[in-house]
Short mmCIF file of C-alpha atoms in Angstrom, two decimals:
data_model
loop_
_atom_site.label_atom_id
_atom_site.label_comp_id
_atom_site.label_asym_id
_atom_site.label_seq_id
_atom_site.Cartn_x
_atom_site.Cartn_y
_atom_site.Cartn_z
CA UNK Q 10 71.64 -175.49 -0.78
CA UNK Q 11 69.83 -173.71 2.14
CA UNK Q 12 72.36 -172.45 4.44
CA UNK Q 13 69.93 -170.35 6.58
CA UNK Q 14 66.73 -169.25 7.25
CA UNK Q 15 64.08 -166.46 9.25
CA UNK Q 16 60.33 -167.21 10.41
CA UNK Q 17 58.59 -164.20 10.88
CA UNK Q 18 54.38 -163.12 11.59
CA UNK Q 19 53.46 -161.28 8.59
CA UNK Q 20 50.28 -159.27 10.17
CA UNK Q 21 50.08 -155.69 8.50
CA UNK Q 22 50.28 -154.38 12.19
CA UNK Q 23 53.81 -155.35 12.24
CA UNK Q 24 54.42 -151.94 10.41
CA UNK Q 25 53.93 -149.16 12.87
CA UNK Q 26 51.75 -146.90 10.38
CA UNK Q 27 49.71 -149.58 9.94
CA UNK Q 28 49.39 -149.72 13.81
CA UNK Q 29 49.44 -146.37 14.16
CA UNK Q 30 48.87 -146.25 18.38
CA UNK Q 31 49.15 -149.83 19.02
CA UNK Q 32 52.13 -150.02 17.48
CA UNK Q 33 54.63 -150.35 20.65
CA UNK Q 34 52.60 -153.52 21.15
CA UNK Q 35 54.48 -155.36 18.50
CA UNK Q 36 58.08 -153.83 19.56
CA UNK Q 37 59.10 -156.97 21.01
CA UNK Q 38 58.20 -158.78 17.52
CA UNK Q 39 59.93 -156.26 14.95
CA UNK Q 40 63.22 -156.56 16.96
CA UNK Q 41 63.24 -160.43 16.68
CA UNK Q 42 62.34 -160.12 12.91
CA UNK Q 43 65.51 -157.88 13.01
CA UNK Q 44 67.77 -160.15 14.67
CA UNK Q 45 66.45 -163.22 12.63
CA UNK Q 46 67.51 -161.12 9.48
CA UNK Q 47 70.90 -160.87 10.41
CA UNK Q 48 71.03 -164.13 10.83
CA UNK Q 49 69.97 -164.98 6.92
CA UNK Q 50 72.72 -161.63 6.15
CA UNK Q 51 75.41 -163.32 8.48
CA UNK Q 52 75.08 -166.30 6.40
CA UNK Q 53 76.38 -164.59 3.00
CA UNK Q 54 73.66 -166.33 1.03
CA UNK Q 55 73.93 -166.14 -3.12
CA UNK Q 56 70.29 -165.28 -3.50
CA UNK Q 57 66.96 -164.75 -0.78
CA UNK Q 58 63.62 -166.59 -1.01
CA UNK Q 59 60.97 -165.27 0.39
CA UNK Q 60 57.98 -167.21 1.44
CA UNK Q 61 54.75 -166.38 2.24
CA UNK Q 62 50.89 -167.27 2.37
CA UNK Q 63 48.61 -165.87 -0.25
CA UNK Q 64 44.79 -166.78 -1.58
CA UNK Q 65 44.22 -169.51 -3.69
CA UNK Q 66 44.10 -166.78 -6.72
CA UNK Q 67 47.30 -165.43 -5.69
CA UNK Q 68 50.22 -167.86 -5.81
CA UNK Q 69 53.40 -167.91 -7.95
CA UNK Q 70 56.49 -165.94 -8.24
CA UNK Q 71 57.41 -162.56 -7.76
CA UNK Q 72 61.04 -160.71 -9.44
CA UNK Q 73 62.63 -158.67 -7.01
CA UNK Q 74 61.90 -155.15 -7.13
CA UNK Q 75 57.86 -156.57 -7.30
CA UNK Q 76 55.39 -154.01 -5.54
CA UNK Q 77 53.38 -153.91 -2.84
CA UNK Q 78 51.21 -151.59 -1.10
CA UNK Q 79 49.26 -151.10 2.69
CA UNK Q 80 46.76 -148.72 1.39
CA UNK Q 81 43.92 -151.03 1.40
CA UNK Q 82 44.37 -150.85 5.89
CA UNK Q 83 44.32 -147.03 5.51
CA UNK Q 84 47.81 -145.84 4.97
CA UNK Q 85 49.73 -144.31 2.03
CA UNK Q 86 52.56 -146.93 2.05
CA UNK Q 87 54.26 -148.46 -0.97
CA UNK Q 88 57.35 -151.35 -0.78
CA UNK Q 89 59.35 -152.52 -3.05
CA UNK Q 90 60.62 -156.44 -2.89
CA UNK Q 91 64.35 -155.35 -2.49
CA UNK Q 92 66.61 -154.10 -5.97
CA UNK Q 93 65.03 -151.75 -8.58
CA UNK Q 94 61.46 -151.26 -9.68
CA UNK Q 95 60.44 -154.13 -11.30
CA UNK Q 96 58.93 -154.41 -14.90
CA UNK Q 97 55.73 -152.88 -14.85
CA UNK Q 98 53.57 -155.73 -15.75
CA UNK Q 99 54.45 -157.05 -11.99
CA UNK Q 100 51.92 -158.46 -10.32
CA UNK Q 101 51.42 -156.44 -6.96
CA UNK Q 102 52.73 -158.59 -4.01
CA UNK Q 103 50.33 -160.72 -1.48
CA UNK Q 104 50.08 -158.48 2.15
CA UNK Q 105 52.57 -161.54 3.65
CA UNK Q 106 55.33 -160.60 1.10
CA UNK Q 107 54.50 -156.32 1.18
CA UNK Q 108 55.26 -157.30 5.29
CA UNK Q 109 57.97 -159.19 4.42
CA UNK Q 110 59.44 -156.33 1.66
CA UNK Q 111 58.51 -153.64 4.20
CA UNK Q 112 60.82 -155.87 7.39
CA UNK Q 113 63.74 -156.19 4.37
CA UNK Q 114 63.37 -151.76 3.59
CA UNK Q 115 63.77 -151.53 7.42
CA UNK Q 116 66.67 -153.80 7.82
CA UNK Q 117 68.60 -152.08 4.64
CA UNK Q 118 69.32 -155.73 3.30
CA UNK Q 119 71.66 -155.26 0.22
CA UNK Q 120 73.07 -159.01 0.97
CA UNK Q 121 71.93 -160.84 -2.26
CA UNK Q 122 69.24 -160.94 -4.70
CA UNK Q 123 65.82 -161.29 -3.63
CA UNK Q 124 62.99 -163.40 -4.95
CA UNK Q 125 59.53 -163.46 -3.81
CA UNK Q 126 57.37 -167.10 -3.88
CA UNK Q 127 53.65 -167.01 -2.64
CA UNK Q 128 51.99 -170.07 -1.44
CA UNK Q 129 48.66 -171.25 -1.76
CA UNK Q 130 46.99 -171.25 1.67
CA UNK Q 131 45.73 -174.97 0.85
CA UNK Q 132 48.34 -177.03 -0.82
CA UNK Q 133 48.97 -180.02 0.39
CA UNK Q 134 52.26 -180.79 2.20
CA UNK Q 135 53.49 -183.13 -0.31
CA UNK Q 136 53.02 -180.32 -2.83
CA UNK Q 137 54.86 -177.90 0.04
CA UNK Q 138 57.89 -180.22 0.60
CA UNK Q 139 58.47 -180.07 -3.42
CA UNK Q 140 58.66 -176.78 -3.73
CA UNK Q 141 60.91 -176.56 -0.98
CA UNK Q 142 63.21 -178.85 -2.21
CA UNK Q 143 63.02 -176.78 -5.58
CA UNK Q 144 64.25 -173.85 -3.86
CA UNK Q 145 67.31 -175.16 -2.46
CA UNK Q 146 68.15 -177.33 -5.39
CA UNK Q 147 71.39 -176.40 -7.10
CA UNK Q 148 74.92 -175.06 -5.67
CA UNK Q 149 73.87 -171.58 -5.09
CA UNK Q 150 73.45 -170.84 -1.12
CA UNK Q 151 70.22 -169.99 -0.45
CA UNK Q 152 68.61 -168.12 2.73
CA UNK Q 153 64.94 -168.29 3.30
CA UNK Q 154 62.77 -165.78 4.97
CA UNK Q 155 59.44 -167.87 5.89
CA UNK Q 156 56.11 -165.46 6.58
CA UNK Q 157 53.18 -166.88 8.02
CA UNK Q 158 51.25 -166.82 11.21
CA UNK Q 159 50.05 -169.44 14.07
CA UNK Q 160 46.25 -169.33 14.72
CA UNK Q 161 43.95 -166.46 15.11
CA UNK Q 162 41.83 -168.12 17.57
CA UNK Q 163 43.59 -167.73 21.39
CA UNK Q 164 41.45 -165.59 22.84
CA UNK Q 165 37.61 -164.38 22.67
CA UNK Q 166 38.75 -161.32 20.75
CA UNK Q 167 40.78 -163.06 18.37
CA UNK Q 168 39.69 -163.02 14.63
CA UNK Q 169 38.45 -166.91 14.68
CA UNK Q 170 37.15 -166.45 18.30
CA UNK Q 171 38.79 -168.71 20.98
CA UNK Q 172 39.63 -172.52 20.44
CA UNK Q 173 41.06 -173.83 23.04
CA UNK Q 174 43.14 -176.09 20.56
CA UNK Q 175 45.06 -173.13 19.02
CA UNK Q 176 47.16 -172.92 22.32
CA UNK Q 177 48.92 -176.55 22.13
CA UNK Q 178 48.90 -175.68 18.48
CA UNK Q 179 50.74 -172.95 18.64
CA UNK Q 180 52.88 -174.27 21.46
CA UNK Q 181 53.86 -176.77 19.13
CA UNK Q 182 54.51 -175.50 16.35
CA UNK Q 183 56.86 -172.77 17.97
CA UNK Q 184 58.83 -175.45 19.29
CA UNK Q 185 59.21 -177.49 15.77
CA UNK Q 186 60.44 -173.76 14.54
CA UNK Q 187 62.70 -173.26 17.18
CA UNK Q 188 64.53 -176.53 17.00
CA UNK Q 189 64.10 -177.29 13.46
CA UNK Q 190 61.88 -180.46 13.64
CA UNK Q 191 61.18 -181.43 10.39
CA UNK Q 192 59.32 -184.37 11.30
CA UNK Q 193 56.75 -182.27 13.09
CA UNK Q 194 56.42 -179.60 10.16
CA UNK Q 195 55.58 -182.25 7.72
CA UNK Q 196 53.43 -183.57 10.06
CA UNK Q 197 51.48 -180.27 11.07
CA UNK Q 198 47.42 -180.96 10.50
CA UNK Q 199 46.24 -179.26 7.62
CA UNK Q 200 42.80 -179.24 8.19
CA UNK Q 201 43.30 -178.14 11.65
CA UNK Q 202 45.64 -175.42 10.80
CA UNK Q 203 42.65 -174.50 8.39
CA UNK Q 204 39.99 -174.37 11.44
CA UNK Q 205 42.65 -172.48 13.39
CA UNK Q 206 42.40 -169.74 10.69
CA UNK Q 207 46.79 -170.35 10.67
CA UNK Q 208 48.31 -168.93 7.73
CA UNK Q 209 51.86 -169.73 8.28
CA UNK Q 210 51.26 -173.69 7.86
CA UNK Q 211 52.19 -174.18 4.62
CA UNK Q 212 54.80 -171.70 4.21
CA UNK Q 213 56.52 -173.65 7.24
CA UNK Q 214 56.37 -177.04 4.91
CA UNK Q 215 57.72 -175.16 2.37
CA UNK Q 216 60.84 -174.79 4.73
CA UNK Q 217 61.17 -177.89 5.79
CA UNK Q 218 61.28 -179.25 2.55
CA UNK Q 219 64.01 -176.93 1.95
CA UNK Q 220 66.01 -177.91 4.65
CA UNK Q 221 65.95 -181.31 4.00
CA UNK Q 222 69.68 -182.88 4.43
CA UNK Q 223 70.86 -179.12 5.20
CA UNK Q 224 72.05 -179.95 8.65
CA UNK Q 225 70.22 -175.95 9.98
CA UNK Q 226 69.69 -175.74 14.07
CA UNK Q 227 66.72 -173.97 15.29
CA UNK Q 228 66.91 -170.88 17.75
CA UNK Q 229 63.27 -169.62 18.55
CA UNK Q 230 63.59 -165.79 18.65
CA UNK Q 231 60.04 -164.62 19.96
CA UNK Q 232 56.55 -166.68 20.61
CA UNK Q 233 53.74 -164.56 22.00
CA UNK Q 234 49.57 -163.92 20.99
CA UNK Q 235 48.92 -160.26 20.72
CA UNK Q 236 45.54 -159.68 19.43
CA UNK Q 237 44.65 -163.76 20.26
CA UNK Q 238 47.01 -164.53 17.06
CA UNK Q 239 50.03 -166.53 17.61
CA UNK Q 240 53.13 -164.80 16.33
CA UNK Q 241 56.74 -166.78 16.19
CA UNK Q 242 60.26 -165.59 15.60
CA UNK Q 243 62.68 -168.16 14.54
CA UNK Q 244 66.46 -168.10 13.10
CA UNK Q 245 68.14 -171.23 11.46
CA UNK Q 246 71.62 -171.48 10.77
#
């Protein structure tokens, strides 16, 4: 049963040594992820998903305690995916779930057991709303924190260059996240999100196959472009 829920970015620039001197640029940001985590701690959940976007070669599970790394952007940083070091044969995590382990370090969550689940960037959102329902199958509350960006294409300088349909994209997917649309999750374009170089669009099915029949409201936290990507903040409870 999914009894809450957090939708953060999950660009490495979100950690300031990754930043380094642009780093007050994403101040705004971190504090929202903040306050959407104590949302998902508020709601005393039993375990913590967390979901995020990976390469096609990179999906699957990861135990807690699961490693990840930033020193492929420069910087001697390790995180850990919450609890004790894993086993060693753990597969190093996917940069949207090190962001996501490095927001949980920050945060000192110690709520409940964490669990990491990367997503393919291209399944389909049949495929998405199964898994979702997967996750929040059974009687154990469940909290979900979602990863994933909006498009990289809102400006000239952006990674995918400017499109000027990554603005009403954006626009509406922040507004599905902060009221907990379902309807218009399911329904985002996958082909489009694809163009729009938008990571978080299947990790956002994921969720709203997990909140089916879960009754959540939406609260949207933080929507801005820094960079031309489109970064959302989102708490459901």
């Amino acid at each position: 049963m999914l009894v809450a829920a957090a939708v953060c970015p999950c660009p490495p620039l979100l950690v300031p040594e990754v930043a380094a001197g642009a780093a007050p640029e994403l101040d705004a940001a971190r504090a929202a992820c903040a306050d959407a985590l104590g949302v998902l701690a508020a709601s005393r959940p039993d375990r913590l998903v967390v979901v995020g976007p990976a390469a096609e070669d990179e999906p699957g599970t990861h135990p807690e305690g699961a490693p990840g790394s930033f020193r492929g952007f420069g910087v001697d940083l390790d995180v850990r995916l919450g609890g004790e070091k894993a086993a060693d044969s753990a597969r190093p995590l996917p940069v949207s779930l090190a962001v996501a382990a490095w927001l949980l370090e920050r945060t000192g969550w110690a709520d409940a057991p964490i669990e990491g689940l990367a997503v393919a960037d291209g399944l389909d959102a049949e495929r998405c709303a199964g898994t979702g329902i997967g996750v929040a199958a059974g009687p154990d509350r469940v909290a979900m924190l979602v990863m994933g960006d909006a498009s990289a294409c809102r400006t000239l300088k952006a990674p995918g260059y400017l499109d000027e349909r990554a603005e009403p994209f954006d626009t509406a997917v922040a507004r599905a996240l902060g009221t907990a649309d379902l309807a218009a999750l399911d329904a985002l374009d996958a082909e489009l999100a694809r163009r729009l170089k938008v990571s978080g669009r299947a990790p956002w099915q994921v969720l709203a196959g997990a909140a089916r029949d879960s009754g959540l409201s939406g609260s949207l936290l933080y929507e801005d472009a820094p960079y031309g990507v489109g970064y959302v903040v989102a708490a459901w409870s």
